[in-house]
Amino acid sequence: MEQSIVRNKFKELYGTEGALFFSPGRVNLIGEHTDYNGGCVLPGAIDKGMLAEIKPNGTDKVRAFSIDLNDSAEFGLNEEDAPSASWARYIFGVCREMIKRGAKLEGFDTVFSGDVPLGAGLSSSAALESTYAFGLNELYNCGFDKKELVLIGQKTEHNYCGVNCGIMDQFASIFGKEGHLIRLDCSTMNYEYVPFNPQGYKVVLIDSVTKHELVDSPYNKRRQSCENAAAAIAKNHPEVKLLGDADLKMLEEVKDLISAEDYMRATYAIEENARLENTCDALAKGDYATVGANVYATHKGMSELYEVSTIELDYLNEIAKECGVTGSRIMGGGFGGCTINIVPEDKYDQFIKTANEKFTAKFGVSPKVYPVKISDGARRLA
Ligand code: GLA
């Protein structure tokens, strides 16, 4: 990403130079909507993210500028100073969450820009939170460890942006490691780096470039359904705190006590956790046929049981099957965004061509293609 764009704007606005920080977006191979259920996920950071220049300004105000939105905001650091622009609330939220944990922050000037496509399910918001959490932690010597930085980003979403997300996105953005996925147990935050170098395959994202208007926060509703089911199961099995602790047999016992919708959502979440375990075993053996079959099964579950797919993403999934792609599925929270595809090298060009032609013919808009490069997490650049 072009550092000079951020540097030049910062100089133009504030007449000086600050420190430069970068945090990436993420992909997730499998384990979708399992993080807030206390299950496991398998994300990796990518080579696209958010770049921010930051410099303390000796006042009690933050002056922020978003290059991509061409918009500025100024705000204080107390709770009642919350800015109204939603992009600025991410920065404000990070500051507040750090202050709540004892950080002594003061005003600063900042400019930021990103190359994570917005609304593509690649966690541009986690990248933004992580950049500021990481950068401010360093500039103000707050001494938070990386796990605390992850939680600061997640709580920003909960308390300032209205999304009850899990910890996957922020974790991948902070902990990312080149060439490795992260097998993360979201109930304990224990993690392990898993080398990811699928010989003979390319991993590519196809962006459906459509984001559906969301009413009444369907992400939070999915989470609520899972918690309803877990609470019903816990009456018989007190050891079950979240669905990550449950199995399908336990769910069957409460089928008649919960809504049909909650039952469907919980079935998906429990099955997805099992698929993740199976995928990790297959990965260790280099068995991409099994990995791919699980990835397709996840798509089916997300589409039919969890109901977070779209007609555009279902269509991309169908095309992938027709083209002999080993595994393909909707990635991220859903309701738009990308599919992630594990494609045999010899089928790659034909797949991209067919996906382009067929998708454009049906929806009148060309999908975007992003080859995946698993990269490092949050860092200072200068
Ligand atoms: C979004 C959330 C994550 C996770 C995914 C679905 O990206 O931010 O916490 O729940 O959706 O797996």
mmCIF file of C-alpha atoms and ligand atoms in Angstrom:
data_model
loop_
_atom_site.group_PDB
_atom_site.id
_atom_site.type_symbol
_atom_site.label_atom_id
_atom_site.label_comp_id
_atom_site.label_asym_id
_atom_site.label_seq_id
_atom_site.Cartn_x
_atom_site.Cartn_y
_atom_site.Cartn_z
ATOM 1 C CA MET A 1 0.000 0.000 0.000
ATOM 2 C CA GLU A 2 1.145 3.508 -0.806
ATOM 3 C CA GLN A 3 2.628 5.011 2.332
ATOM 4 C CA SER A 4 3.289 8.293 0.549
ATOM 5 C CA ILE A 5 -0.432 9.069 0.165
ATOM 6 C CA VAL A 6 -0.880 8.955 3.933
ATOM 7 C CA ARG A 7 2.428 10.745 4.583
ATOM 8 C CA ASN A 8 1.619 13.588 2.169
ATOM 9 C CA LYS A 9 -1.863 14.150 3.538
ATOM 10 C CA PHE A 10 -0.616 14.142 7.123
ATOM 11 C CA LYS A 11 2.041 16.728 6.262
ATOM 12 C CA GLU A 12 -0.482 18.857 4.392
ATOM 13 C CA LEU A 13 -3.009 18.837 7.264
ATOM 14 C CA TYR A 14 -0.756 19.019 10.309
ATOM 15 C CA GLY A 15 2.579 20.270 8.944
ATOM 16 C CA THR A 16 4.608 17.503 10.570
ATOM 17 C CA GLU A 17 5.315 13.766 10.565
ATOM 18 C CA GLY A 18 4.011 10.982 12.791
ATOM 19 C CA ALA A 19 4.589 7.263 13.283
ATOM 20 C CA LEU A 20 3.143 4.825 10.728
ATOM 21 C CA PHE A 21 1.229 1.687 11.702
ATOM 22 C CA PHE A 22 -0.401 -1.053 9.649
ATOM 23 C CA SER A 23 -2.879 -3.823 10.469
ATOM 24 C CA PRO A 24 -4.313 -6.304 7.990
ATOM 25 C CA GLY A 25 -7.724 -7.686 7.119
ATOM 26 C CA ARG A 26 -8.226 -11.450 7.247
ATOM 27 C CA VAL A 27 -9.489 -14.549 5.525
ATOM 28 C CA ASN A 28 -10.889 -17.585 7.320
ATOM 29 C CA LEU A 29 -10.453 -21.065 5.863
ATOM 30 C CA ILE A 30 -13.208 -22.648 7.949
ATOM 31 C CA GLY A 31 -14.995 -22.153 11.296
ATOM 32 C CA GLU A 32 -17.520 -19.455 10.504
ATOM 33 C CA HIS A 33 -19.820 -18.071 13.214
ATOM 34 C CA THR A 34 -18.090 -20.372 15.674
ATOM 35 C CA ASP A 35 -16.050 -17.714 17.475
ATOM 36 C CA TYR A 36 -18.856 -16.243 19.588
ATOM 37 C CA ASN A 37 -20.028 -19.799 20.276
ATOM 38 C CA GLY A 38 -16.753 -20.616 22.018
ATOM 39 C CA GLY A 39 -15.594 -22.837 19.167
ATOM 40 C CA CYS A 40 -12.491 -22.748 16.978
ATOM 41 C CA VAL A 41 -11.630 -20.743 13.864
ATOM 42 C CA LEU A 42 -8.852 -20.929 11.270
ATOM 43 C CA PRO A 43 -8.156 -17.413 9.984
ATOM 44 C CA GLY A 44 -5.058 -15.803 8.499
ATOM 45 C CA ALA A 45 -4.076 -12.168 8.002
ATOM 46 C CA ILE A 46 -3.838 -10.926 4.416
ATOM 47 C CA ASP A 47 -1.620 -8.457 2.586
ATOM 48 C CA LYS A 48 -4.312 -5.778 2.543
ATOM 49 C CA GLY A 49 -5.152 -3.594 5.502
ATOM 50 C CA MET A 50 -5.278 -0.195 7.143
ATOM 51 C CA LEU A 51 -2.402 2.222 7.304
ATOM 52 C CA ALA A 52 -2.472 5.035 9.865
ATOM 53 C CA GLU A 53 -0.088 7.861 10.669
ATOM 54 C CA ILE A 54 -0.426 9.076 14.249
ATOM 55 C CA LYS A 55 1.225 11.815 16.311
ATOM 56 C CA PRO A 56 0.311 13.128 19.775
ATOM 57 C CA ASN A 57 -0.620 16.820 19.394
ATOM 58 C CA GLY A 58 -0.320 18.075 22.975
ATOM 59 C CA THR A 59 -4.045 18.911 23.268
ATOM 60 C CA ASP A 60 -6.994 16.924 24.621
ATOM 61 C CA LYS A 61 -8.534 16.538 21.149
ATOM 62 C CA VAL A 62 -8.173 13.957 18.405
ATOM 63 C CA ARG A 63 -8.108 15.272 14.846
ATOM 64 C CA ALA A 64 -8.682 12.470 12.349
ATOM 65 C CA PHE A 65 -8.865 12.328 8.572
ATOM 66 C CA SER A 66 -10.025 9.417 6.411
ATOM 67 C CA ILE A 67 -8.407 9.574 2.975
ATOM 68 C CA ASP A 68 -10.770 7.024 1.440
ATOM 69 C CA LEU A 69 -13.909 8.821 2.603
ATOM 70 C CA ASN A 70 -12.373 12.286 2.231
ATOM 71 C CA ASP A 71 -13.832 13.220 5.604
ATOM 72 C CA SER A 72 -12.497 14.670 8.820
ATOM 73 C CA ALA A 73 -13.609 14.471 12.460
ATOM 74 C CA GLU A 74 -12.530 16.098 15.689
ATOM 75 C CA PHE A 75 -13.419 14.721 19.095
ATOM 76 C CA GLY A 76 -12.403 14.616 22.751
ATOM 77 C CA LEU A 77 -11.605 11.477 24.694
ATOM 78 C CA ASN A 78 -14.430 11.480 27.225
ATOM 79 C CA GLU A 79 -17.513 9.330 26.841
ATOM 80 C CA GLU A 80 -19.729 12.315 25.998
ATOM 81 C CA ASP A 81 -17.377 13.415 23.196
ATOM 82 C CA ALA A 82 -18.348 10.545 20.836
ATOM 83 C CA PRO A 83 -18.171 11.642 17.200
ATOM 84 C CA SER A 84 -21.213 11.109 14.996
ATOM 85 C CA ALA A 85 -19.407 9.837 11.855
ATOM 86 C CA SER A 86 -19.461 6.050 12.053
ATOM 87 C CA TRP A 87 -15.855 5.664 10.798
ATOM 88 C CA ALA A 88 -14.608 7.966 13.576
ATOM 89 C CA ARG A 89 -16.471 5.940 16.193
ATOM 90 C CA TYR A 90 -14.055 3.062 15.575
ATOM 91 C CA ILE A 91 -11.103 5.255 16.562
ATOM 92 C CA PHE A 92 -13.005 6.856 19.433
ATOM 93 C CA GLY A 93 -14.133 3.412 20.653
ATOM 94 C CA VAL A 94 -10.571 2.081 20.660
ATOM 95 C CA CYS A 95 -9.423 5.121 22.685
ATOM 96 C CA ARG A 96 -12.278 4.693 25.176
ATOM 97 C CA GLU A 97 -11.658 0.968 25.601
ATOM 98 C CA MET A 98 -7.966 1.677 26.235
ATOM 99 C CA ILE A 99 -8.773 4.413 28.741
ATOM 100 C CA LYS A 100 -11.240 2.093 30.536
ATOM 101 C CA ARG A 101 -8.332 -0.328 30.973
ATOM 102 C CA GLY A 102 -6.124 2.349 32.530
ATOM 103 C CA ALA A 103 -4.328 3.869 29.522
ATOM 104 C CA LYS A 104 -3.310 7.521 29.787
ATOM 105 C CA LEU A 105 -4.101 8.776 26.300
ATOM 106 C CA GLU A 106 -4.025 12.372 25.136
ATOM 107 C CA GLY A 107 -5.038 14.125 21.952
ATOM 108 C CA PHE A 108 -3.392 13.141 18.653
ATOM 109 C CA ASP A 109 -3.507 13.909 14.969
ATOM 110 C CA THR A 110 -4.056 11.100 12.505
ATOM 111 C CA VAL A 111 -4.641 10.253 8.855
ATOM 112 C CA PHE A 112 -5.534 6.786 7.614
ATOM 113 C CA SER A 113 -6.263 4.877 4.449
ATOM 114 C CA GLY A 114 -6.882 1.260 3.558
ATOM 115 C CA ASP A 115 -6.875 -1.200 0.692
ATOM 116 C CA VAL A 116 -9.139 -3.815 2.306
ATOM 117 C CA PRO A 117 -12.278 -3.605 0.189
ATOM 118 C CA LEU A 118 -15.173 -2.393 2.351
ATOM 119 C CA GLY A 119 -18.144 -4.726 2.791
ATOM 120 C CA ALA A 120 -16.262 -7.651 1.244
ATOM 121 C CA GLY A 121 -16.174 -9.685 4.463
ATOM 122 C CA LEU A 122 -12.430 -9.127 4.893
ATOM 123 C CA SER A 123 -12.738 -7.258 8.191
ATOM 124 C CA SER A 124 -11.768 -3.747 7.270
ATOM 125 C CA SER A 125 -13.209 -2.600 10.592
ATOM 126 C CA ALA A 126 -11.040 -4.982 12.625
ATOM 127 C CA ALA A 127 -8.044 -3.789 10.618
ATOM 128 C CA LEU A 128 -8.887 -0.206 11.545
ATOM 129 C CA GLU A 129 -9.372 -1.005 15.240
ATOM 130 C CA SER A 130 -6.194 -3.058 15.395
ATOM 131 C CA THR A 131 -4.106 -0.346 13.742
ATOM 132 C CA TYR A 132 -5.143 2.202 16.348
ATOM 133 C CA ALA A 133 -5.014 -0.191 19.303
ATOM 134 C CA PHE A 134 -1.524 -1.297 18.283
ATOM 135 C CA GLY A 135 -0.277 2.202 17.427
ATOM 136 C CA LEU A 136 -1.633 4.031 20.479
ATOM 137 C CA ASN A 137 -0.391 1.236 22.746
ATOM 138 C CA GLU A 138 3.111 1.896 21.466
ATOM 139 C CA LEU A 139 2.986 5.691 21.326
ATOM 140 C CA TYR A 140 1.592 6.077 24.852
ATOM 141 C CA ASN A 141 3.540 3.157 26.366
ATOM 142 C CA CYS A 142 0.340 1.554 27.637
ATOM 143 C CA GLY A 143 1.898 -1.880 28.047
ATOM 144 C CA PHE A 144 -1.113 -3.887 26.839
ATOM 145 C CA ASP A 145 -0.217 -7.322 25.540
ATOM 146 C CA LYS A 146 -1.467 -8.533 22.173
ATOM 147 C CA LYS A 147 -4.468 -10.398 23.586
ATOM 148 C CA GLU A 148 -5.602 -7.242 25.358
ATOM 149 C CA LEU A 149 -5.289 -5.332 22.084
ATOM 150 C CA VAL A 150 -7.550 -7.938 20.475
ATOM 151 C CA LEU A 151 -10.161 -7.495 23.214
ATOM 152 C CA ILE A 152 -9.949 -3.696 22.926
ATOM 153 C CA GLY A 153 -10.878 -3.997 19.229
ATOM 154 C CA GLN A 154 -13.685 -6.461 19.898
ATOM 155 C CA LYS A 155 -15.181 -4.349 22.695
ATOM 156 C CA THR A 156 -15.065 -1.332 20.392
ATOM 157 C CA GLU A 157 -17.437 -3.204 18.068
ATOM 158 C CA HIS A 158 -19.711 -4.206 20.951
ATOM 159 C CA ASN A 159 -19.845 -0.884 22.768
ATOM 160 C CA TYR A 160 -19.419 1.724 20.024
ATOM 161 C CA CYS A 161 -20.457 0.114 16.728
ATOM 162 C CA GLY A 162 -23.419 -2.118 17.661
ATOM 163 C CA VAL A 163 -21.978 -5.447 16.465
ATOM 164 C CA ASN A 164 -21.740 -8.302 18.986
ATOM 165 C CA CYS A 165 -18.875 -9.931 17.109
ATOM 166 C CA GLY A 166 -16.546 -12.679 18.283
ATOM 167 C CA ILE A 167 -12.765 -12.327 18.509
ATOM 168 C CA MET A 168 -11.662 -13.904 15.243
ATOM 169 C CA ASP A 169 -11.143 -10.795 13.117
ATOM 170 C CA GLN A 170 -9.209 -8.731 15.637
ATOM 171 C CA PHE A 171 -7.167 -11.765 16.650
ATOM 172 C CA ALA A 172 -6.122 -12.493 13.061
ATOM 173 C CA SER A 173 -5.315 -8.833 12.457
ATOM 174 C CA ILE A 174 -3.054 -8.574 15.515
ATOM 175 C CA PHE A 175 -1.530 -12.090 15.543
ATOM 176 C CA GLY A 176 -1.252 -12.787 11.793
ATOM 177 C CA LYS A 177 1.902 -14.558 10.582
ATOM 178 C CA GLU A 178 3.110 -14.865 7.014
ATOM 179 C CA GLY A 179 2.409 -18.267 5.465
ATOM 180 C CA HIS A 180 0.410 -19.464 8.482
ATOM 181 C CA LEU A 181 -3.208 -19.802 9.477
ATOM 182 C CA ILE A 182 -4.083 -19.455 13.140
ATOM 183 C CA ARG A 183 -5.976 -22.238 14.800
ATOM 184 C CA LEU A 184 -7.651 -20.296 17.583
ATOM 185 C CA ASP A 185 -9.767 -21.721 20.375
ATOM 186 C CA CYS A 186 -12.104 -18.807 21.014
ATOM 187 C CA SER A 187 -13.166 -19.994 24.466
ATOM 188 C CA THR A 188 -9.622 -19.902 25.880
ATOM 189 C CA MET A 189 -7.787 -17.699 23.336
ATOM 190 C CA ASN A 190 -5.202 -20.468 23.046
ATOM 191 C CA TYR A 191 -3.788 -20.566 19.562
ATOM 192 C CA GLU A 192 -1.394 -22.358 17.308
ATOM 193 C CA TYR A 193 0.147 -21.318 13.970
ATOM 194 C CA VAL A 194 -0.617 -23.826 11.218
ATOM 195 C CA PRO A 195 1.679 -23.645 8.156
ATOM 196 C CA PHE A 196 -0.467 -23.076 5.088
ATOM 197 C CA ASN A 197 1.186 -23.751 1.783
ATOM 198 C CA PRO A 198 -1.261 -25.718 -0.334
ATOM 199 C CA GLN A 199 1.040 -27.216 -2.971
ATOM 200 C CA GLY A 200 -0.665 -27.392 -6.348
ATOM 201 C CA TYR A 201 -3.512 -25.064 -5.375
ATOM 202 C CA LYS A 202 -4.245 -21.370 -5.463
ATOM 203 C CA VAL A 203 -6.460 -19.695 -2.909
ATOM 204 C CA VAL A 204 -8.535 -16.882 -4.313
ATOM 205 C CA LEU A 205 -11.404 -14.685 -3.190
ATOM 206 C CA ILE A 206 -14.205 -13.807 -5.557
ATOM 207 C CA ASP A 207 -16.016 -10.693 -4.419
ATOM 208 C CA SER A 208 -19.713 -10.658 -5.284
ATOM 209 C CA VAL A 209 -19.505 -6.842 -4.964
ATOM 210 C CA THR A 210 -22.981 -6.845 -3.503
ATOM 211 C CA LYS A 211 -23.892 -6.077 0.031
ATOM 212 C CA HIS A 212 -27.477 -6.498 1.029
ATOM 213 C CA GLU A 213 -29.203 -3.860 3.102
ATOM 214 C CA LEU A 214 -29.424 -5.290 6.571
ATOM 215 C CA VAL A 215 -32.323 -4.509 8.820
ATOM 216 C CA ASP A 216 -32.591 -5.331 12.525
ATOM 217 C CA SER A 217 -29.001 -6.514 12.813
ATOM 218 C CA PRO A 218 -29.172 -10.127 11.541
ATOM 219 C CA TYR A 219 -25.635 -10.853 12.785
ATOM 220 C CA ASN A 220 -26.648 -10.139 16.371
ATOM 221 C CA LYS A 221 -29.833 -12.183 15.818
ATOM 222 C CA ARG A 222 -27.804 -15.218 14.738
ATOM 223 C CA ARG A 223 -25.723 -14.918 17.867
ATOM 224 C CA GLN A 224 -28.853 -14.628 19.996
ATOM 225 C CA SER A 225 -30.334 -17.794 18.440
ATOM 226 C CA CYS A 226 -27.182 -19.722 19.320
ATOM 227 C CA GLU A 227 -27.259 -18.422 22.875
ATOM 228 C CA ASN A 228 -30.928 -19.400 23.228
ATOM 229 C CA ALA A 229 -30.127 -22.951 22.153
ATOM 230 C CA ALA A 230 -27.079 -23.135 24.454
ATOM 231 C CA ALA A 231 -29.161 -21.915 27.418
ATOM 232 C CA ALA A 232 -31.802 -24.606 26.754
ATOM 233 C CA ILE A 233 -29.112 -27.311 26.552
ATOM 234 C CA ALA A 234 -27.453 -26.037 29.742
ATOM 235 C CA LYS A 235 -30.563 -26.926 31.744
ATOM 236 C CA ASN A 236 -29.794 -30.627 31.134
ATOM 237 C CA HIS A 237 -26.026 -30.232 30.810
ATOM 238 C CA PRO A 238 -24.748 -27.511 33.141
ATOM 239 C CA GLU A 239 -21.235 -27.893 31.738
ATOM 240 C CA VAL A 240 -22.443 -26.380 28.448
ATOM 241 C CA LYS A 241 -21.840 -22.641 28.481
ATOM 242 C CA LEU A 242 -21.829 -22.070 24.722
ATOM 243 C CA LEU A 243 -22.600 -24.219 21.680
ATOM 244 C CA GLY A 244 -18.907 -24.982 21.300
ATOM 245 C CA ASP A 245 -19.351 -27.269 24.353
ATOM 246 C CA ALA A 246 -22.412 -29.045 22.936
ATOM 247 C CA ASP A 247 -23.038 -31.865 20.467
ATOM 248 C CA LEU A 248 -25.951 -32.671 18.171
ATOM 249 C CA LYS A 249 -27.388 -35.220 20.603
ATOM 250 C CA MET A 250 -27.719 -32.566 23.289
ATOM 251 C CA LEU A 251 -29.387 -30.278 20.785
ATOM 252 C CA GLU A 252 -31.899 -32.996 19.822
ATOM 253 C CA GLU A 253 -32.995 -33.242 23.477
ATOM 254 C CA VAL A 254 -34.186 -29.624 23.437
ATOM 255 C CA LYS A 255 -35.493 -29.514 19.874
ATOM 256 C CA ASP A 256 -39.107 -29.088 20.997
ATOM 257 C CA LEU A 257 -38.232 -26.466 23.590
ATOM 258 C CA ILE A 258 -36.612 -23.963 21.233
ATOM 259 C CA SER A 259 -37.852 -22.273 18.078
ATOM 260 C CA ALA A 260 -37.385 -24.000 14.715
ATOM 261 C CA GLU A 261 -35.163 -21.120 13.701
ATOM 262 C CA ASP A 262 -32.913 -21.381 16.767
ATOM 263 C CA TYR A 263 -32.682 -25.118 16.149
ATOM 264 C CA MET A 264 -31.470 -24.615 12.577
ATOM 265 C CA ARG A 265 -28.903 -22.022 13.594
ATOM 266 C CA ALA A 266 -27.583 -24.205 16.407
ATOM 267 C CA THR A 267 -27.369 -27.275 14.147
ATOM 268 C CA TYR A 268 -25.148 -25.316 11.789
ATOM 269 C CA ALA A 269 -22.929 -23.958 14.571
ATOM 270 C CA ILE A 270 -22.366 -27.385 16.164
ATOM 271 C CA GLU A 271 -21.704 -29.046 12.792
ATOM 272 C CA GLU A 272 -19.323 -26.272 11.804
ATOM 273 C CA ASN A 273 -17.216 -26.825 14.874
ATOM 274 C CA ALA A 274 -16.882 -30.510 14.017
ATOM 275 C CA ARG A 275 -15.977 -29.612 10.429
ATOM 276 C CA LEU A 276 -13.198 -27.388 11.680
ATOM 277 C CA GLU A 277 -11.653 -30.198 13.722
ATOM 278 C CA ASN A 278 -11.855 -32.543 10.765
ATOM 279 C CA THR A 279 -10.341 -29.923 8.445
ATOM 280 C CA CYS A 280 -7.365 -29.355 10.746
ATOM 281 C CA ASP A 281 -6.640 -33.109 10.726
ATOM 282 C CA ALA A 282 -6.914 -33.185 6.931
ATOM 283 C CA LEU A 283 -4.658 -30.144 6.569
ATOM 284 C CA ALA A 284 -1.969 -31.800 8.671
ATOM 285 C CA LYS A 285 -1.992 -34.690 6.169
ATOM 286 C CA GLY A 286 -2.109 -32.404 3.125
ATOM 287 C CA ASP A 287 -5.469 -33.951 2.252
ATOM 288 C CA TYR A 288 -7.029 -31.079 0.337
ATOM 289 C CA ALA A 289 -9.856 -33.209 -1.055
ATOM 290 C CA THR A 290 -11.226 -33.509 2.502
ATOM 291 C CA VAL A 291 -10.499 -29.863 3.287
ATOM 292 C CA GLY A 292 -12.402 -28.876 0.156
ATOM 293 C CA ALA A 293 -15.379 -31.141 0.878
ATOM 294 C CA ASN A 294 -15.680 -29.554 4.329
ATOM 295 C CA VAL A 295 -15.464 -26.081 2.851
ATOM 296 C CA TYR A 296 -18.361 -26.885 0.475
ATOM 297 C CA ALA A 297 -20.336 -28.325 3.389
ATOM 298 C CA THR A 298 -19.836 -25.076 5.277
ATOM 299 C CA HIS A 299 -21.273 -23.144 2.370
ATOM 300 C CA LYS A 300 -24.338 -25.366 2.330
ATOM 301 C CA GLY A 301 -24.802 -24.926 6.076
ATOM 302 C CA MET A 302 -24.345 -21.164 5.933
ATOM 303 C CA SER A 303 -26.797 -20.942 3.065
ATOM 304 C CA GLU A 304 -29.516 -23.358 4.167
ATOM 305 C CA LEU A 305 -29.327 -23.526 7.955
ATOM 306 C CA TYR A 306 -27.675 -20.308 9.063
ATOM 307 C CA GLU A 307 -29.205 -18.349 6.173
ATOM 308 C CA VAL A 308 -26.451 -15.764 5.805
ATOM 309 C CA SER A 309 -25.708 -16.332 2.101
ATOM 310 C CA THR A 310 -27.083 -14.424 -0.880
ATOM 311 C CA ILE A 311 -28.171 -15.445 -4.384
ATOM 312 C CA GLU A 312 -24.965 -13.952 -5.759
ATOM 313 C CA LEU A 313 -22.752 -15.971 -3.389
ATOM 314 C CA ASP A 314 -24.757 -19.158 -3.950
ATOM 315 C CA TYR A 315 -24.251 -18.665 -7.672
ATOM 316 C CA LEU A 316 -20.491 -18.221 -7.284
ATOM 317 C CA ASN A 317 -20.454 -21.414 -5.234
ATOM 318 C CA GLU A 318 -22.287 -23.294 -7.997
ATOM 319 C CA ILE A 319 -19.877 -22.034 -10.639
ATOM 320 C CA ALA A 320 -16.951 -23.188 -8.502
ATOM 321 C CA LYS A 321 -18.414 -26.697 -8.337
ATOM 322 C CA GLU A 322 -18.946 -26.786 -12.089
ATOM 323 C CA CYS A 323 -15.339 -25.724 -12.672
ATOM 324 C CA GLY A 324 -13.880 -28.469 -10.471
ATOM 325 C CA VAL A 325 -12.774 -26.116 -7.687
ATOM 326 C CA THR A 326 -11.710 -28.230 -4.690
ATOM 327 C CA GLY A 327 -13.464 -26.124 -2.035
ATOM 328 C CA SER A 328 -15.558 -22.960 -2.156
ATOM 329 C CA ARG A 329 -17.740 -21.120 0.279
ATOM 330 C CA ILE A 330 -19.059 -17.792 1.432
ATOM 331 C CA MET A 331 -16.558 -16.268 3.855
ATOM 332 C CA GLY A 332 -17.030 -14.038 6.905
ATOM 333 C CA GLY A 333 -20.218 -12.886 8.570
ATOM 334 C CA GLY A 334 -22.318 -13.149 5.413
ATOM 335 C CA PHE A 335 -25.093 -11.155 3.718
ATOM 336 C CA GLY A 336 -22.681 -10.232 0.915
ATOM 337 C CA GLY A 337 -18.949 -10.180 0.357
ATOM 338 C CA CYS A 338 -16.661 -12.894 -1.028
ATOM 339 C CA THR A 339 -16.331 -16.597 -1.567
ATOM 340 C CA ILE A 340 -13.015 -18.211 -0.656
ATOM 341 C CA ASN A 341 -11.898 -20.819 -3.182
ATOM 342 C CA ILE A 342 -9.231 -23.516 -3.113
ATOM 343 C CA VAL A 343 -8.490 -24.039 -6.780
ATOM 344 C CA PRO A 344 -6.242 -26.653 -8.417
ATOM 345 C CA GLU A 345 -3.583 -24.687 -10.318
ATOM 346 C CA ASP A 346 -4.492 -26.218 -13.672
ATOM 347 C CA LYS A 347 -8.132 -25.175 -13.277
ATOM 348 C CA TYR A 348 -7.451 -21.650 -12.052
ATOM 349 C CA ASP A 349 -7.551 -19.633 -15.292
ATOM 350 C CA GLN A 350 -10.659 -21.378 -16.552
ATOM 351 C CA PHE A 351 -12.439 -20.890 -13.217
ATOM 352 C CA ILE A 352 -11.699 -17.165 -13.069
ATOM 353 C CA LYS A 353 -12.812 -16.713 -16.684
ATOM 354 C CA THR A 354 -16.031 -18.684 -16.226
ATOM 355 C CA ALA A 355 -16.885 -16.978 -12.916
ATOM 356 C CA ASN A 356 -16.376 -13.607 -14.530
ATOM 357 C CA GLU A 357 -18.465 -14.354 -17.600
ATOM 358 C CA LYS A 358 -21.340 -16.147 -15.903
ATOM 359 C CA PHE A 359 -21.646 -13.788 -12.941
ATOM 360 C CA THR A 360 -21.540 -10.712 -15.154
ATOM 361 C CA ALA A 361 -24.132 -12.176 -17.516
ATOM 362 C CA LYS A 362 -26.511 -12.944 -14.653
ATOM 363 C CA PHE A 363 -26.093 -9.916 -12.405
ATOM 364 C CA GLY A 364 -24.828 -7.222 -14.766
ATOM 365 C CA VAL A 365 -21.772 -6.487 -12.662
ATOM 366 C CA SER A 366 -18.288 -8.045 -12.731
ATOM 367 C CA PRO A 367 -17.064 -9.810 -9.620
ATOM 368 C CA LYS A 368 -13.651 -8.807 -8.273
ATOM 369 C CA VAL A 369 -10.838 -11.283 -7.855
ATOM 370 C CA TYR A 370 -8.310 -11.136 -5.015
ATOM 371 C CA PRO A 371 -5.538 -13.762 -4.836
ATOM 372 C CA VAL A 372 -4.858 -14.547 -1.173
ATOM 373 C CA LYS A 373 -1.424 -14.011 0.346
ATOM 374 C CA ILE A 374 -1.261 -14.943 4.024
ATOM 375 C CA SER A 375 0.771 -12.215 5.696
ATOM 376 C CA ASP A 376 1.951 -10.722 8.988
ATOM 377 C CA GLY A 377 -0.247 -9.015 11.588
ATOM 378 C CA ALA A 378 -0.210 -5.526 13.160
ATOM 379 C CA ARG A 379 3.122 -3.705 13.027
ATOM 380 C CA ARG A 380 4.889 -0.373 13.035
ATOM 381 C CA LEU A 381 6.209 0.612 9.636
ATOM 382 C CA ALA A 382 8.094 3.788 10.461
HETATM 383 C C1 GLA B 1 -17.708 -11.424 11.479
HETATM 384 C C2 GLA B 1 -17.388 -11.244 12.970
HETATM 385 C C3 GLA B 1 -16.538 -12.399 13.488
HETATM 386 C C4 GLA B 1 -17.146 -13.745 13.124
HETATM 387 C C5 GLA B 1 -17.512 -13.787 11.641
HETATM 388 C C6 GLA B 1 -18.253 -15.044 11.285
HETATM 389 O O1 GLA B 1 -16.539 -11.315 10.715
HETATM 390 O O2 GLA B 1 -16.725 -10.034 13.196
HETATM 391 O O3 GLA B 1 -16.379 -12.273 14.884
HETATM 392 O O4 GLA B 1 -18.250 -14.034 13.930
HETATM 393 O O5 GLA B 1 -18.312 -12.686 11.260
HETATM 394 O O6 GLA B 1 -17.442 -16.150 11.453
#
